[in-house]
PDB file of C-alpha atoms in Angstrom:
ATOM      1  CA  UNK A   8      47.295 -55.220  35.501  1.00 55.00           C
ATOM      2  CA  UNK A   9      48.826 -55.147  32.258  1.00 77.00           C
ATOM      3  CA  UNK A  10      48.086 -58.906  31.679  1.00 87.00           C
ATOM      4  CA  UNK A  11      44.439 -58.323  32.598  1.00 90.00           C
ATOM      5  CA  UNK A  12      44.268 -55.447  30.203  1.00 90.00           C
ATOM      6  CA  UNK A  13      45.470 -57.650  27.334  1.00 91.00           C
ATOM      7  CA  UNK A  14      42.920 -60.360  28.107  1.00 93.00           C
ATOM      8  CA  UNK A  15      40.064 -57.618  28.312  1.00 93.00           C
ATOM      9  CA  UNK A  16      41.237 -56.321  25.072  1.00 92.00           C
ATOM     10  CA  UNK A  17      40.981 -59.686  23.427  1.00 93.00           C
ATOM     11  CA  UNK A  18      37.741 -60.621  25.379  1.00 93.00           C
ATOM     12  CA  UNK A  19      36.180 -57.399  23.986  1.00 92.00           C
ATOM     13  CA  UNK A  20      36.979 -58.418  20.481  1.00 91.00           C
ATOM     14  CA  UNK A  21      35.454 -61.772  20.831  1.00 89.00           C
ATOM     15  CA  UNK A  22      38.003 -64.016  22.158  1.00 92.00           C
ATOM     16  CA  UNK A  23      36.085 -66.809  24.178  1.00 93.00           C
ATOM     17  CA  UNK A  24      39.390 -68.309  25.634  1.00 94.00           C
ATOM     18  CA  UNK A  25      40.535 -64.666  27.081  1.00 95.00           C
ATOM     19  CA  UNK A  26      36.723 -64.186  28.432  1.00 95.00           C
ATOM     20  CA  UNK A  27      36.981 -67.508  30.109  1.00 95.00           C
ATOM     21  CA  UNK A  28      40.299 -66.902  31.785  1.00 95.00           C
ATOM     22  CA  UNK A  29      39.290 -63.380  33.128  1.00 95.00           C
ATOM     23  CA  UNK A  30      36.251 -64.918  34.776  1.00 96.00           C
ATOM     24  CA  UNK A  31      38.170 -67.865  36.020  1.00 96.00           C
ATOM     25  CA  UNK A  32      40.604 -65.120  37.669  1.00 95.00           C
ATOM     26  CA  UNK A  33      37.682 -63.351  39.424  1.00 96.00           C
ATOM     27  CA  UNK A  34      35.550 -66.166  40.123  1.00 96.00           C
ATOM     28  CA  UNK A  35      36.451 -66.589  43.784  1.00 95.00           C
ATOM     29  CA  UNK A  36      36.353 -62.635  44.349  1.00 95.00           C
ATOM     30  CA  UNK A  37      33.017 -62.143  43.008  1.00 96.00           C
ATOM     31  CA  UNK A  38      31.448 -65.468  44.861  1.00 95.00           C
ATOM     32  CA  UNK A  39      33.486 -64.679  48.073  1.00 95.00           C
ATOM     33  CA  UNK A  40      32.194 -61.128  48.086  1.00 96.00           C
ATOM     34  CA  UNK A  41      28.326 -62.215  47.460  1.00 95.00           C
ATOM     35  CA  UNK A  42      28.774 -64.814  50.107  1.00 93.00           C
ATOM     36  CA  UNK A  43      29.919 -62.567  52.793  1.00 93.00           C
ATOM     37  CA  UNK A  44      27.741 -59.819  51.575  1.00 93.00           C
ATOM     38  CA  UNK A  45      24.350 -61.690  51.007  1.00 92.00           C
ATOM     39  CA  UNK A  46      25.230 -64.175  53.809  1.00 90.00           C
ATOM     40  CA  UNK A  47      23.313 -66.969  51.728  1.00 90.00           C
ATOM     41  CA  UNK A  48      25.518 -69.383  49.804  1.00 90.00           C
ATOM     42  CA  UNK A  49      22.841 -70.670  47.629  1.00 90.00           C
ATOM     43  CA  UNK A  50      21.627 -67.153  46.626  1.00 92.00           C
ATOM     44  CA  UNK A  51      25.446 -66.097  46.293  1.00 93.00           C
ATOM     45  CA  UNK A  52      25.619 -68.775  43.970  1.00 93.00           C
ATOM     46  CA  UNK A  53      22.744 -67.869  41.671  1.00 95.00           C
ATOM     47  CA  UNK A  54      23.773 -64.154  41.654  1.00 96.00           C
ATOM     48  CA  UNK A  55      27.508 -65.167  40.857  1.00 96.00           C
ATOM     49  CA  UNK A  56      26.234 -67.198  37.736  1.00 96.00           C
ATOM     50  CA  UNK A  57      23.881 -64.565  36.621  1.00 96.00           C
ATOM     51  CA  UNK A  58      26.789 -62.079  36.995  1.00 97.00           C
ATOM     52  CA  UNK A  59      29.066 -64.180  34.495  1.00 96.00           C
ATOM     53  CA  UNK A  60      26.252 -64.601  32.175  1.00 96.00           C
ATOM     54  CA  UNK A  61      25.737 -60.697  32.173  1.00 96.00           C
ATOM     55  CA  UNK A  62      29.507 -59.968  32.046  1.00 96.00           C
ATOM     56  CA  UNK A  63      29.902 -62.360  28.924  1.00 96.00           C
ATOM     57  CA  UNK A  64      26.715 -60.634  27.252  1.00 94.00           C
ATOM     58  CA  UNK A  65      28.028 -57.122  27.996  1.00 94.00           C
ATOM     59  CA  UNK A  66      31.861 -57.699  27.554  1.00 93.00           C
ATOM     60  CA  UNK A  67      31.639 -55.198  24.361  1.00 91.00           C
ATOM     61  CA  UNK A  68      30.245 -52.403  26.302  1.00 90.00           C
ATOM     62  CA  UNK A  69      32.831 -52.739  29.209  1.00 91.00           C
ATOM     63  CA  UNK A  70      35.229 -49.667  29.429  1.00 86.00           C
ATOM     64  CA  UNK A  71      38.212 -50.461  31.156  1.00 83.00           C
ATOM     65  CA  UNK A  72      38.681 -48.068  33.855  1.00 81.00           C
ATOM     66  CA  UNK A  73      39.890 -49.969  37.073  1.00 84.00           C
ATOM     67  CA  UNK A  74      39.896 -53.783  37.890  1.00 90.00           C
ATOM     68  CA  UNK A  75      38.046 -56.231  36.026  1.00 94.00           C
ATOM     69  CA  UNK A  76      36.880 -57.401  39.200  1.00 94.00           C
ATOM     70  CA  UNK A  77      35.204 -54.144  40.282  1.00 95.00           C
ATOM     71  CA  UNK A  78      33.277 -54.238  36.958  1.00 95.00           C
ATOM     72  CA  UNK A  79      32.063 -57.792  38.118  1.00 96.00           C
ATOM     73  CA  UNK A  80      31.230 -56.785  41.475  1.00 96.00           C
ATOM     74  CA  UNK A  81      29.137 -53.795  40.351  1.00 96.00           C
ATOM     75  CA  UNK A  82      27.032 -56.237  37.980  1.00 96.00           C
ATOM     76  CA  UNK A  83      26.780 -58.639  41.220  1.00 96.00           C
ATOM     77  CA  UNK A  84      25.659 -55.583  43.478  1.00 95.00           C
ATOM     78  CA  UNK A  85      22.874 -54.346  40.946  1.00 95.00           C
ATOM     79  CA  UNK A  86      21.704 -57.818  40.714  1.00 96.00           C
ATOM     80  CA  UNK A  87      21.391 -58.307  44.516  1.00 94.00           C
ATOM     81  CA  UNK A  88      19.922 -54.849  44.792  1.00 93.00           C
ATOM     82  CA  UNK A  89      17.190 -56.097  42.225  1.00 93.00           C
ATOM     83  CA  UNK A  90      16.803 -59.247  44.516  1.00 93.00           C
ATOM     84  CA  UNK A  91      16.334 -57.190  47.367  1.00 91.00           C
ATOM     85  CA  UNK A  92      13.602 -54.815  45.623  1.00 89.00           C
ATOM     86  CA  UNK A  93      11.612 -58.041  44.507  1.00 88.00           C
ATOM     87  CA  UNK A  94      12.012 -59.839  47.943  1.00 84.00           C
ATOM     88  CA  UNK A  95      11.675 -56.987  50.262  1.00 70.00           C
ATOM     89  CA  UNK A  96      14.037 -58.492  52.902  1.00 69.00           C
ATOM     90  CA  UNK A  97      17.075 -60.422  53.139  1.00 65.00           C
ATOM     91  CA  UNK A  98      17.078 -64.209  53.497  1.00 64.00           C
ATOM     92  CA  UNK A  99      19.953 -65.228  55.586  1.00 64.00           C
ATOM     93  CA  UNK A 100      21.549 -68.628  55.430  1.00 60.00           C
ATOM     94  CA  UNK A 101      21.633 -70.999  58.494  1.00 59.00           C
ATOM     95  CA  UNK A 102      24.281 -71.046  60.885  1.00 52.00           C
ATOM     96  CA  UNK A 103      26.985 -73.322  59.525  1.00 54.00           C
ATOM     97  CA  UNK A 104      26.393 -72.962  55.915  1.00 62.00           C
ATOM     98  CA  UNK A 105      29.059 -70.200  55.519  1.00 64.00           C
ATOM     99  CA  UNK A 106      31.518 -72.290  57.487  1.00 61.00           C
ATOM    100  CA  UNK A 107      31.685 -75.164  55.136  1.00 63.00           C
ATOM    101  CA  UNK A 108      32.096 -72.812  52.163  1.00 63.00           C
ATOM    102  CA  UNK A 109      34.786 -70.121  53.522  1.00 65.00           C
ATOM    103  CA  UNK A 110      37.070 -72.658  55.053  1.00 59.00           C
ATOM    104  CA  UNK A 111      37.990 -71.130  58.304  1.00 56.00           C
ATOM    105  CA  UNK A 112      41.407 -71.610  59.163  1.00 55.00           C
ATOM    106  CA  UNK A 113      41.682 -74.639  61.379  1.00 54.00           C
ATOM    107  CA  UNK A 114      38.817 -76.592  62.294  1.00 54.00           C
ATOM    108  CA  UNK A 115      38.795 -76.328  65.994  1.00 57.00           C
ATOM    109  CA  UNK A 116      35.475 -75.930  67.699  1.00 61.00           C
ATOM    110  CA  UNK A 117      36.444 -72.288  69.099  1.00 64.00           C
ATOM    111  CA  UNK A 118      36.954 -70.825  65.658  1.00 74.00           C
ATOM    112  CA  UNK A 119      33.585 -72.293  64.310  1.00 75.00           C
ATOM    113  CA  UNK A 120      32.005 -70.669  67.407  1.00 80.00           C
ATOM    114  CA  UNK A 121      33.603 -67.396  66.824  1.00 82.00           C
ATOM    115  CA  UNK A 122      32.737 -67.475  63.114  1.00 82.00           C
ATOM    116  CA  UNK A 123      29.014 -68.128  63.758  1.00 84.00           C
ATOM    117  CA  UNK A 124      28.748 -65.328  66.208  1.00 87.00           C
ATOM    118  CA  UNK A 125      30.558 -63.223  63.659  1.00 89.00           C
ATOM    119  CA  UNK A 126      27.943 -64.251  61.190  1.00 89.00           C
ATOM    120  CA  UNK A 127      25.053 -63.312  63.547  1.00 89.00           C
ATOM    121  CA  UNK A 128      26.733 -59.754  64.101  1.00 92.00           C
ATOM    122  CA  UNK A 129      27.268 -59.139  60.423  1.00 92.00           C
ATOM    123  CA  UNK A 130      23.882 -60.112  59.669  1.00 91.00           C
ATOM    124  CA  UNK A 131      22.630 -57.500  62.077  1.00 92.00           C
ATOM    125  CA  UNK A 132      24.162 -54.541  59.863  1.00 93.00           C
ATOM    126  CA  UNK A 133      22.283 -53.145  56.803  1.00 92.00           C
ATOM    127  CA  UNK A 134      23.396 -54.706  53.593  1.00 91.00           C
ATOM    128  CA  UNK A 135      24.758 -51.326  52.309  1.00 93.00           C
ATOM    129  CA  UNK A 136      27.037 -51.198  55.384  1.00 95.00           C
ATOM    130  CA  UNK A 137      28.124 -54.817  55.215  1.00 95.00           C
ATOM    131  CA  UNK A 138      29.024 -54.650  51.361  1.00 96.00           C
ATOM    132  CA  UNK A 139      31.137 -51.594  52.523  1.00 97.00           C
ATOM    133  CA  UNK A 140      32.903 -53.675  55.198  1.00 97.00           C
ATOM    134  CA  UNK A 141      33.434 -56.437  52.910  1.00 96.00           C
ATOM    135  CA  UNK A 142      34.879 -54.634  49.930  1.00 97.00           C
ATOM    136  CA  UNK A 143      37.224 -52.780  52.389  1.00 97.00           C
ATOM    137  CA  UNK A 144      38.360 -55.520  54.858  1.00 96.00           C
ATOM    138  CA  UNK A 145      38.429 -58.512  52.714  1.00 95.00           C
ATOM    139  CA  UNK A 146      39.424 -57.358  49.144  1.00 95.00           C
ATOM    140  CA  UNK A 147      41.319 -54.017  50.030  1.00 94.00           C
ATOM    141  CA  UNK A 148      39.342 -51.804  47.741  1.00 95.00           C
ATOM    142  CA  UNK A 149      40.156 -48.181  48.140  1.00 95.00           C
ATOM    143  CA  UNK A 150      37.193 -45.720  49.383  1.00 96.00           C
ATOM    144  CA  UNK A 151      37.141 -44.387  45.570  1.00 95.00           C
ATOM    145  CA  UNK A 152      36.594 -48.008  44.040  1.00 94.00           C
ATOM    146  CA  UNK A 153      33.928 -48.716  46.602  1.00 96.00           C
ATOM    147  CA  UNK A 154      32.132 -45.580  46.091  1.00 96.00           C
ATOM    148  CA  UNK A 155      31.940 -46.357  42.263  1.00 94.00           C
ATOM    149  CA  UNK A 156      31.022 -49.947  42.936  1.00 94.00           C
ATOM    150  CA  UNK A 157      28.171 -49.104  45.253  1.00 94.00           C
ATOM    151  CA  UNK A 158      27.419 -45.911  43.303  1.00 93.00           C
ATOM    152  CA  UNK A 159      27.550 -43.491  46.101  1.00 94.00           C
ATOM    153  CA  UNK A 160      29.833 -40.565  47.451  1.00 96.00           C
ATOM    154  CA  UNK A 161      33.193 -41.357  49.057  1.00 96.00           C
ATOM    155  CA  UNK A 162      32.039 -39.701  51.991  1.00 95.00           C
ATOM    156  CA  UNK A 163      29.195 -42.082  52.381  1.00 96.00           C
ATOM    157  CA  UNK A 164      31.632 -45.013  52.136  1.00 97.00           C
ATOM    158  CA  UNK A 165      33.828 -43.628  54.767  1.00 96.00           C
ATOM    159  CA  UNK A 166      31.004 -43.006  57.196  1.00 96.00           C
ATOM    160  CA  UNK A 167      29.518 -46.427  56.457  1.00 97.00           C
ATOM    161  CA  UNK A 168      32.875 -47.919  57.257  1.00 97.00           C
ATOM    162  CA  UNK A 169      33.395 -46.282  60.395  1.00 96.00           C
ATOM    163  CA  UNK A 170      29.743 -46.862  61.724  1.00 96.00           C
ATOM    164  CA  UNK A 171      30.047 -50.417  60.891  1.00 96.00           C
ATOM    165  CA  UNK A 172      33.432 -51.175  62.444  1.00 96.00           C
ATOM    166  CA  UNK A 173      32.050 -49.459  65.444  1.00 94.00           C
ATOM    167  CA  UNK A 174      29.014 -51.589  65.482  1.00 95.00           C
ATOM    168  CA  UNK A 175      31.087 -54.755  64.943  1.00 95.00           C
ATOM    169  CA  UNK A 176      33.473 -53.570  67.910  1.00 94.00           C
ATOM    170  CA  UNK A 177      30.412 -53.137  70.179  1.00 92.00           C
ATOM    171  CA  UNK A 178      28.584 -56.261  69.485  1.00 91.00           C
ATOM    172  CA  UNK A 179      31.489 -58.362  69.047  1.00 86.00           C
ATOM    173  CA  UNK A 180      32.702 -57.389  72.231  1.00 78.00           C
ATOM    174  CA  UNK A 181      29.201 -57.672  74.099  1.00 66.00           C
ATOM    175  CA  UNK A 182      28.371 -61.119  72.522  1.00 58.00           C
ATOM    176  CA  UNK A 183      31.960 -62.351  73.753  1.00 55.00           C
ATOM    177  CA  UNK A 184      30.981 -61.433  77.201  1.00 56.00           C
ATOM    178  CA  UNK A 185      27.877 -63.300  77.241  1.00 54.00           C
TER     179      UNK A 185
ATOM    180  CA  UNK B  19      32.852 -33.705  65.983  1.00 53.00           C
ATOM    181  CA  UNK B  20      34.666 -34.060  69.598  1.00 66.00           C
ATOM    182  CA  UNK B  21      38.314 -34.435  68.918  1.00 81.00           C
ATOM    183  CA  UNK B  22      38.511 -37.975  70.289  1.00 88.00           C
ATOM    184  CA  UNK B  23      35.737 -39.028  67.585  1.00 89.00           C
ATOM    185  CA  UNK B  24      37.909 -37.372  64.767  1.00 91.00           C
ATOM    186  CA  UNK B  25      41.037 -39.386  65.963  1.00 93.00           C
ATOM    187  CA  UNK B  26      38.984 -42.586  66.101  1.00 93.00           C
ATOM    188  CA  UNK B  27      37.682 -42.143  62.703  1.00 94.00           C
ATOM    189  CA  UNK B  28      41.276 -41.207  61.475  1.00 94.00           C
ATOM    190  CA  UNK B  29      42.461 -44.631  63.410  1.00 95.00           C
ATOM    191  CA  UNK B  30      39.973 -46.584  61.076  1.00 95.00           C
ATOM    192  CA  UNK B  31      41.165 -44.826  58.082  1.00 95.00           C
ATOM    193  CA  UNK B  32      44.736 -45.318  59.163  1.00 95.00           C
ATOM    194  CA  UNK B  33      44.302 -49.243  59.708  1.00 95.00           C
ATOM    195  CA  UNK B  34      42.828 -49.300  56.227  1.00 95.00           C
ATOM    196  CA  UNK B  35      45.719 -47.513  54.553  1.00 94.00           C
ATOM    197  CA  UNK B  36      43.524 -44.549  53.619  1.00 95.00           C
ATOM    198  CA  UNK B  37      45.857 -42.221  55.434  1.00 93.00           C
ATOM    199  CA  UNK B  38      49.284 -42.298  57.477  1.00 90.00           C
ATOM    200  CA  UNK B  39      49.472 -42.700  61.333  1.00 89.00           C
ATOM    201  CA  UNK B  40      50.985 -39.072  61.307  1.00 90.00           C
ATOM    202  CA  UNK B  41      52.771 -37.757  64.381  1.00 91.00           C
ATOM    203  CA  UNK B  42      49.527 -35.841  65.638  1.00 91.00           C
ATOM    204  CA  UNK B  43      47.706 -39.191  65.535  1.00 91.00           C
ATOM    205  CA  UNK B  44      50.375 -41.215  67.391  1.00 92.00           C
ATOM    206  CA  UNK B  45      51.067 -38.280  69.932  1.00 93.00           C
ATOM    207  CA  UNK B  46      47.145 -38.400  70.639  1.00 93.00           C
ATOM    208  CA  UNK B  47      47.288 -42.208  71.034  1.00 92.00           C
ATOM    209  CA  UNK B  48      50.105 -41.859  73.567  1.00 92.00           C
ATOM    210  CA  UNK B  49      48.097 -39.177  75.498  1.00 92.00           C
ATOM    211  CA  UNK B  50      44.560 -40.377  75.384  1.00 93.00           C
ATOM    212  CA  UNK B  51      43.609 -43.667  77.157  1.00 94.00           C
ATOM    213  CA  UNK B  52      40.156 -43.855  75.573  1.00 94.00           C
ATOM    214  CA  UNK B  53      41.304 -43.694  71.911  1.00 94.00           C
ATOM    215  CA  UNK B  54      44.214 -46.039  72.650  1.00 94.00           C
ATOM    216  CA  UNK B  55      41.844 -48.631  74.014  1.00 94.00           C
ATOM    217  CA  UNK B  56      39.454 -47.914  70.972  1.00 95.00           C
ATOM    218  CA  UNK B  57      42.684 -48.464  68.456  1.00 95.00           C
ATOM    219  CA  UNK B  58      43.231 -51.952  70.337  1.00 95.00           C
ATOM    220  CA  UNK B  59      39.680 -52.796  70.216  1.00 95.00           C
ATOM    221  CA  UNK B  60      39.476 -52.196  66.471  1.00 95.00           C
ATOM    222  CA  UNK B  61      42.390 -53.940  65.805  1.00 95.00           C
ATOM    223  CA  UNK B  62      40.597 -56.996  67.664  1.00 94.00           C
ATOM    224  CA  UNK B  63      37.500 -56.670  65.456  1.00 94.00           C
ATOM    225  CA  UNK B  64      39.713 -56.670  62.602  1.00 94.00           C
ATOM    226  CA  UNK B  65      41.165 -60.036  63.641  1.00 92.00           C
ATOM    227  CA  UNK B  66      37.664 -61.341  64.204  1.00 92.00           C
ATOM    228  CA  UNK B  67      36.713 -60.415  60.786  1.00 93.00           C
ATOM    229  CA  UNK B  68      39.822 -62.326  59.377  1.00 91.00           C
ATOM    230  CA  UNK B  69      38.056 -65.433  60.291  1.00 89.00           C
ATOM    231  CA  UNK B  70      35.776 -65.053  57.326  1.00 88.00           C
ATOM    232  CA  UNK B  71      38.486 -64.077  55.031  1.00 88.00           C
ATOM    233  CA  UNK B  72      38.473 -67.463  53.003  1.00 87.00           C
ATOM    234  CA  UNK B  73      36.778 -67.477  49.560  1.00 89.00           C
ATOM    235  CA  UNK B  74      35.226 -70.347  47.821  1.00 91.00           C
ATOM    236  CA  UNK B  75      37.082 -72.689  45.471  1.00 90.00           C
ATOM    237  CA  UNK B  76      37.075 -71.791  41.535  1.00 91.00           C
ATOM    238  CA  UNK B  77      34.113 -73.832  39.877  1.00 89.00           C
ATOM    239  CA  UNK B  78      35.000 -74.099  36.049  1.00 92.00           C
ATOM    240  CA  UNK B  79      31.610 -75.999  35.625  1.00 93.00           C
ATOM    241  CA  UNK B  80      29.657 -72.650  36.750  1.00 93.00           C
ATOM    242  CA  UNK B  81      31.786 -70.649  34.343  1.00 94.00           C
ATOM    243  CA  UNK B  82      31.177 -73.005  31.434  1.00 94.00           C
ATOM    244  CA  UNK B  83      27.272 -73.165  32.231  1.00 95.00           C
ATOM    245  CA  UNK B  84      27.497 -69.216  32.124  1.00 95.00           C
ATOM    246  CA  UNK B  85      28.799 -69.451  28.659  1.00 95.00           C
ATOM    247  CA  UNK B  86      25.875 -71.935  27.591  1.00 95.00           C
ATOM    248  CA  UNK B  87      23.279 -69.450  29.037  1.00 95.00           C
ATOM    249  CA  UNK B  88      24.755 -66.533  27.363  1.00 94.00           C
ATOM    250  CA  UNK B  89      24.880 -68.340  24.139  1.00 93.00           C
ATOM    251  CA  UNK B  90      21.157 -69.531  24.745  1.00 94.00           C
ATOM    252  CA  UNK B  91      20.064 -66.023  25.271  1.00 93.00           C
ATOM    253  CA  UNK B  92      21.922 -64.535  22.344  1.00 91.00           C
ATOM    254  CA  UNK B  93      19.963 -67.176  20.358  1.00 91.00           C
ATOM    255  CA  UNK B  94      16.741 -66.017  21.460  1.00 92.00           C
ATOM    256  CA  UNK B  95      17.614 -62.415  20.818  1.00 91.00           C
ATOM    257  CA  UNK B  96      18.563 -63.342  17.572  1.00 89.00           C
ATOM    258  CA  UNK B  97      15.332 -65.377  16.874  1.00 92.00           C
ATOM    259  CA  UNK B  98      13.143 -62.516  17.845  1.00 94.00           C
ATOM    260  CA  UNK B  99      15.152 -59.960  15.615  1.00 93.00           C
ATOM    261  CA  UNK B 100      14.769 -62.077  12.791  1.00 89.00           C
ATOM    262  CA  UNK B 101      10.897 -62.577  13.384  1.00 92.00           C
ATOM    263  CA  UNK B 102      10.742 -59.010  13.432  1.00 94.00           C
ATOM    264  CA  UNK B 103      12.651 -58.447  10.286  1.00 91.00           C
ATOM    265  CA  UNK B 104      10.460 -61.006   8.579  1.00 90.00           C
ATOM    266  CA  UNK B 105       7.488 -59.000   9.637  1.00 92.00           C
ATOM    267  CA  UNK B 106       8.833 -55.880   8.364  1.00 93.00           C
ATOM    268  CA  UNK B 107       9.802 -57.035   4.929  1.00 88.00           C
ATOM    269  CA  UNK B 108       6.083 -58.724   4.661  1.00 87.00           C
ATOM    270  CA  UNK B 109       4.470 -55.317   5.744  1.00 91.00           C
ATOM    271  CA  UNK B 110       6.745 -53.478   3.238  1.00 90.00           C
ATOM    272  CA  UNK B 111       5.946 -55.954   0.370  1.00 83.00           C
ATOM    273  CA  UNK B 112       2.203 -55.698   1.133  1.00 85.00           C
ATOM    274  CA  UNK B 113       2.348 -51.830   1.225  1.00 88.00           C
ATOM    275  CA  UNK B 114       4.391 -51.484  -2.023  1.00 84.00           C
ATOM    276  CA  UNK B 115       2.136 -54.056  -3.841  1.00 80.00           C
ATOM    277  CA  UNK B 116      -0.872 -52.033  -2.718  1.00 82.00           C
ATOM    278  CA  UNK B 117       0.566 -48.586  -3.815  1.00 83.00           C
ATOM    279  CA  UNK B 118       1.689 -50.108  -7.153  1.00 80.00           C
ATOM    280  CA  UNK B 119      -1.739 -51.809  -7.843  1.00 79.00           C
ATOM    281  CA  UNK B 120      -3.882 -48.591  -6.932  1.00 80.00           C
ATOM    282  CA  UNK B 121      -1.411 -45.794  -8.785  1.00 80.00           C
ATOM    283  CA  UNK B 122       0.168 -47.457 -11.518  1.00 78.00           C
ATOM    284  CA  UNK B 123      -2.292 -50.255 -12.579  1.00 76.00           C
ATOM    285  CA  UNK B 124      -2.604 -53.855 -12.604  1.00 78.00           C
ATOM    286  CA  UNK B 125       0.087 -54.294 -15.740  1.00 79.00           C
ATOM    287  CA  UNK B 126       2.736 -52.797 -13.798  1.00 78.00           C
ATOM    288  CA  UNK B 127       1.740 -54.778 -10.938  1.00 78.00           C
ATOM    289  CA  UNK B 128       2.411 -57.967 -12.663  1.00 82.00           C
ATOM    290  CA  UNK B 129       5.610 -56.595 -13.852  1.00 81.00           C
ATOM    291  CA  UNK B 130       6.643 -55.978 -10.412  1.00 78.00           C
ATOM    292  CA  UNK B 131       5.752 -59.338  -9.341  1.00 80.00           C
ATOM    293  CA  UNK B 132       7.658 -61.110 -11.961  1.00 83.00           C
ATOM    294  CA  UNK B 133      10.573 -58.973 -11.236  1.00 82.00           C
ATOM    295  CA  UNK B 134      10.488 -59.745  -7.656  1.00 79.00           C
ATOM    296  CA  UNK B 135      10.000 -63.226  -8.108  1.00 81.00           C
ATOM    297  CA  UNK B 136      12.950 -63.488 -10.754  1.00 84.00           C
ATOM    298  CA  UNK B 137      15.133 -61.291  -8.783  1.00 82.00           C
ATOM    299  CA  UNK B 138      14.446 -62.398  -5.225  1.00 79.00           C
ATOM    300  CA  UNK B 139      17.135 -65.335  -5.385  1.00 80.00           C
ATOM    301  CA  UNK B 140      19.534 -63.054  -6.832  1.00 82.00           C
ATOM    302  CA  UNK B 141      19.424 -60.951  -3.637  1.00 78.00           C
ATOM    303  CA  UNK B 142      18.662 -63.643  -1.246  1.00 81.00           C
ATOM    304  CA  UNK B 143      21.086 -66.271  -1.992  1.00 84.00           C
ATOM    305  CA  UNK B 144      24.282 -64.227  -1.653  1.00 85.00           C
ATOM    306  CA  UNK B 145      22.630 -62.625   1.437  1.00 83.00           C
ATOM    307  CA  UNK B 146      22.278 -66.166   3.044  1.00 83.00           C
ATOM    308  CA  UNK B 147      25.603 -67.176   2.152  1.00 86.00           C
ATOM    309  CA  UNK B 148      27.319 -64.145   3.737  1.00 86.00           C
ATOM    310  CA  UNK B 149      25.145 -64.756   7.235  1.00 80.00           C
ATOM    311  CA  UNK B 150      26.065 -68.506   6.994  1.00 83.00           C
ATOM    312  CA  UNK B 151      29.937 -67.581   6.811  1.00 84.00           C
ATOM    313  CA  UNK B 152      29.247 -64.871   9.582  1.00 78.00           C
ATOM    314  CA  UNK B 153      27.721 -67.411  11.912  1.00 75.00           C
ATOM    315  CA  UNK B 154      30.368 -69.976  11.059  1.00 75.00           C
ATOM    316  CA  UNK B 155      33.319 -67.355  11.979  1.00 71.00           C
ATOM    317  CA  UNK B 156      31.233 -66.617  15.394  1.00 64.00           C
ATOM    318  CA  UNK B 157      31.013 -70.427  16.360  1.00 61.00           C
ATOM    319  CA  UNK B 158      34.764 -70.866  15.676  1.00 55.00           C
TER     320      UNK B 158
END
């Protein structure tokens, strides 16, 4: 964290190399978060790019309060919200698109089938709830951090996680039985 | 909220390190088969979620493109700002000229014009040099 703070300080004073290092350190988290939340790799690519541009443009306005990745994810999240407002509905990727990008461990057919099933069940969750699951499960953010990123109360984050895990538990078990 | 529902929510909080698996929760899990099964199922769900835990590889080209795009947008903004300032200066110049011509007379208007054209480079040349130096510093 200390190293990150130093980089942020340098980047805020106009050091391009420091900004580049910060973006490189957090690129995979931001793009990974967007792929898992939007379930659409090409849209995730576009939003990641725009997030980086906005971060470079607004770095002087950034007040370091938590992890730098939290700020980037907040920007990414606002951009995705804008996208949803304009397009009214989510456009999800075809099965298999995520498989090639998220590199599942081992490439046995069983793992791939399970991953497609997981993608299907996740796509049934509303975006706000999916975002909570992704931030908590894959990136280990605290309820407080998630509340700041998604701009909602901590209680809402907690209830969304409980609802989502319950939903995934029921649907993954049901679809596994079919 | 039923007590089992409360414990089931606490199971999720504990699995995600938002609270401890305290004695009360552990005791309840030992006694309640429904919650015990729920605990196992949530653990299995978490394992299924782990299938998608990978992240895409780092793409430095994408970061370089972001810098280029940010530079382009900054240049665009600067151009718009320069046009705005230019327009403002022209309007001010015309207004001042009209005021002088109408209120002080044509003789002073000519003096004003002479002063302006002769003095103009004295203000503008150092200003442009300073601006160029600042731009040079910005671009490294």
